[in-house]
Amino acid sequence: MSVGSVVKQNIWVTTLSRDPMTVGAAVAIAMINAVSNSLSTYSSVTSISSASTEAGFPQPALLIGSTIYVVGILTELVAGIQREQFKADPNNKGKMCTGSLWSLARYINY
C-alpha cells in the first residue's frame, strides 16, 4: 500500500500539480511519509494491533481492506486527472469542475 501511495503521489506531483514544490518541502513531505508509513507497517504486522484473528491466507479483512484501498487510491488519481483536463481547457477558466467524478463531490476544500 505504501508503494501505491508513493506512485500516486509522484504522478500527482510530476504531472497534475500546478504548484511548484521546493526541495525543502519535498524532503519534509518525504520524511513525514516515511515515518507514517513505517509506523503503519509496523502496527499492521504486530498481532496486538491486527484486526484479523485468522492465521491463514487469504484473510477476508485483508482482502476487503485492500480492495477498499485500491478503489480509493484509483478514484483519487482519476479525479485528479479529470480535474487537470478540465482546468487545461481555456473555456473553463474561472469555472468549477462539476463533471465526471467531481459531480459526486461535496464540500471540496480547494
mmCIF file of C-alpha atoms in Angstrom:
data_model
loop_
_atom_site.group_PDB
_atom_site.id
_atom_site.type_symbol
_atom_site.label_atom_id
_atom_site.label_comp_id
_atom_site.label_asym_id
_atom_site.label_seq_id
_atom_site.Cartn_x
_atom_site.Cartn_y
_atom_site.Cartn_z
ATOM 1 C CA MET A 1 0.000 0.000 0.000
ATOM 2 C CA SER A 2 2.894 2.335 0.674
ATOM 3 C CA VAL A 3 4.156 1.784 -2.858
ATOM 4 C CA GLY A 4 0.714 2.549 -4.295
ATOM 5 C CA SER A 5 0.531 5.777 -2.308
ATOM 6 C CA VAL A 6 4.034 6.793 -3.400
ATOM 7 C CA VAL A 7 3.273 6.108 -7.073
ATOM 8 C CA LYS A 8 0.013 8.080 -6.904
ATOM 9 C CA GLN A 9 1.732 10.979 -5.117
ATOM 10 C CA ASN A 10 4.584 11.019 -7.642
ATOM 11 C CA ILE A 11 2.136 11.081 -10.554
ATOM 12 C CA TRP A 12 0.311 13.982 -8.914
ATOM 13 C CA VAL A 13 3.491 15.964 -8.198
ATOM 14 C CA THR A 14 5.112 15.402 -11.597
ATOM 15 C CA THR A 15 2.107 15.701 -13.909
ATOM 16 C CA LEU A 16 -1.001 17.079 -12.193
ATOM 17 C CA SER A 17 0.090 19.704 -9.681
ATOM 18 C CA ARG A 18 0.387 23.229 -10.985
ATOM 19 C CA ASP A 19 2.134 24.476 -7.845
ATOM 20 C CA PRO A 20 5.920 24.411 -7.637
ATOM 21 C CA MET A 21 7.445 22.358 -4.842
ATOM 22 C CA THR A 22 10.720 23.371 -3.273
ATOM 23 C CA VAL A 23 13.375 20.822 -2.381
ATOM 24 C CA GLY A 24 12.895 21.572 1.318
ATOM 25 C CA ALA A 25 9.161 20.926 1.122
ATOM 26 C CA ALA A 26 9.738 17.711 -0.823
ATOM 27 C CA VAL A 27 12.231 16.450 1.770
ATOM 28 C CA ALA A 28 9.878 17.331 4.642
ATOM 29 C CA ILE A 29 6.964 15.540 2.980
ATOM 30 C CA ALA A 30 9.153 12.517 2.208
ATOM 31 C CA MET A 31 10.276 12.296 5.835
ATOM 32 C CA ILE A 32 6.723 12.585 7.176
ATOM 33 C CA ASN A 33 5.544 9.923 4.719
ATOM 34 C CA ALA A 34 8.441 7.612 5.609
ATOM 35 C CA VAL A 35 7.723 7.857 9.339
ATOM 36 C CA SER A 36 3.959 7.463 8.868
ATOM 37 C CA ASN A 37 4.354 4.502 6.522
ATOM 38 C CA SER A 38 6.876 2.838 8.843
ATOM 39 C CA LEU A 39 4.562 3.182 11.844
ATOM 40 C CA SER A 40 1.596 1.910 9.836
ATOM 41 C CA THR A 41 3.567 -1.055 8.518
ATOM 42 C CA TYR A 42 4.882 -1.932 11.967
ATOM 43 C CA SER A 43 1.441 -1.757 13.521
ATOM 44 C CA SER A 44 -0.040 -3.909 10.764
ATOM 45 C CA VAL A 45 2.403 -6.765 11.386
ATOM 46 C CA THR A 46 2.046 -6.928 15.161
ATOM 47 C CA SER A 47 -0.597 -9.312 16.428
ATOM 48 C CA ILE A 48 -1.872 -6.938 19.115
ATOM 49 C CA SER A 49 -2.978 -4.331 16.556
ATOM 50 C CA SER A 50 -4.135 -6.733 13.850
ATOM 51 C CA ALA A 51 -7.832 -6.799 13.027
ATOM 52 C CA SER A 52 -7.526 -10.365 11.792
ATOM 53 C CA THR A 53 -7.797 -13.380 14.043
ATOM 54 C CA GLU A 54 -7.028 -15.879 11.285
ATOM 55 C CA ALA A 55 -3.548 -17.195 10.593
ATOM 56 C CA GLY A 56 -4.241 -18.465 7.073
ATOM 57 C CA PHE A 57 -4.275 -16.626 3.792
ATOM 58 C CA PRO A 58 -6.362 -15.116 2.278
ATOM 59 C CA GLN A 59 -7.919 -13.339 5.208
ATOM 60 C CA PRO A 60 -11.268 -11.663 4.496
ATOM 61 C CA ALA A 61 -10.326 -8.477 6.381
ATOM 62 C CA LEU A 62 -7.119 -8.158 4.341
ATOM 63 C CA LEU A 63 -8.919 -8.705 1.041
ATOM 64 C CA ILE A 64 -11.706 -6.256 1.868
ATOM 65 C CA GLY A 65 -9.300 -3.614 3.175
ATOM 66 C CA SER A 66 -7.006 -3.976 0.169
ATOM 67 C CA THR A 67 -9.931 -3.676 -2.223
ATOM 68 C CA ILE A 68 -11.175 -0.518 -0.490
ATOM 69 C CA TYR A 69 -7.637 0.930 -0.623
ATOM 70 C CA VAL A 70 -7.225 0.223 -4.362
ATOM 71 C CA VAL A 71 -10.652 1.665 -5.202
ATOM 72 C CA GLY A 72 -9.927 4.770 -3.111
ATOM 73 C CA ILE A 73 -6.448 5.444 -4.488
ATOM 74 C CA LEU A 74 -7.598 4.938 -8.096
ATOM 75 C CA THR A 75 -10.651 7.152 -7.547
ATOM 76 C CA GLU A 76 -8.410 9.910 -6.191
ATOM 77 C CA LEU A 77 -5.989 9.580 -9.116
ATOM 78 C CA VAL A 78 -8.718 9.516 -11.780
ATOM 79 C CA ALA A 79 -10.439 12.531 -10.181
ATOM 80 C CA GLY A 80 -7.134 14.416 -10.220
ATOM 81 C CA ILE A 81 -6.585 13.605 -13.886
ATOM 82 C CA GLN A 82 -10.141 14.663 -14.758
ATOM 83 C CA ARG A 83 -9.717 17.936 -12.854
ATOM 84 C CA GLU A 84 -6.433 18.691 -14.601
ATOM 85 C CA GLN A 85 -8.000 18.031 -18.011
ATOM 86 C CA PHE A 86 -10.871 20.354 -17.087
ATOM 87 C CA LYS A 87 -8.509 23.122 -15.943
ATOM 88 C CA ALA A 88 -6.349 22.753 -19.071
ATOM 89 C CA ASP A 89 -9.281 23.827 -21.271
ATOM 90 C CA PRO A 90 -9.208 27.631 -21.679
ATOM 91 C CA ASN A 91 -13.026 27.675 -21.949
ATOM 92 C CA ASN A 92 -13.227 26.538 -18.316
ATOM 93 C CA LYS A 93 -11.182 29.393 -16.851
ATOM 94 C CA GLY A 94 -12.765 30.531 -13.580
ATOM 95 C CA LYS A 95 -15.324 27.705 -13.587
ATOM 96 C CA MET A 96 -15.660 24.892 -11.073
ATOM 97 C CA CYS A 97 -15.158 21.316 -12.212
ATOM 98 C CA THR A 98 -18.549 19.693 -11.633
ATOM 99 C CA GLY A 99 -18.490 16.882 -14.199
ATOM 100 C CA SER A 100 -17.303 13.262 -14.124
ATOM 101 C CA LEU A 101 -16.238 12.094 -10.637
ATOM 102 C CA TRP A 102 -16.381 15.681 -9.406
ATOM 103 C CA SER A 103 -20.165 15.636 -9.851
ATOM 104 C CA LEU A 104 -20.233 13.287 -6.838
ATOM 105 C CA ALA A 105 -18.084 15.526 -4.608
ATOM 106 C CA ARG A 106 -19.435 17.839 -1.949
ATOM 107 C CA TYR A 107 -17.612 20.469 0.135
ATOM 108 C CA ILE A 108 -14.227 20.199 -1.549
ATOM 109 C CA ASN A 109 -11.556 22.207 0.265
ATOM 110 C CA TYR A 110 -9.967 23.617 -2.877
#
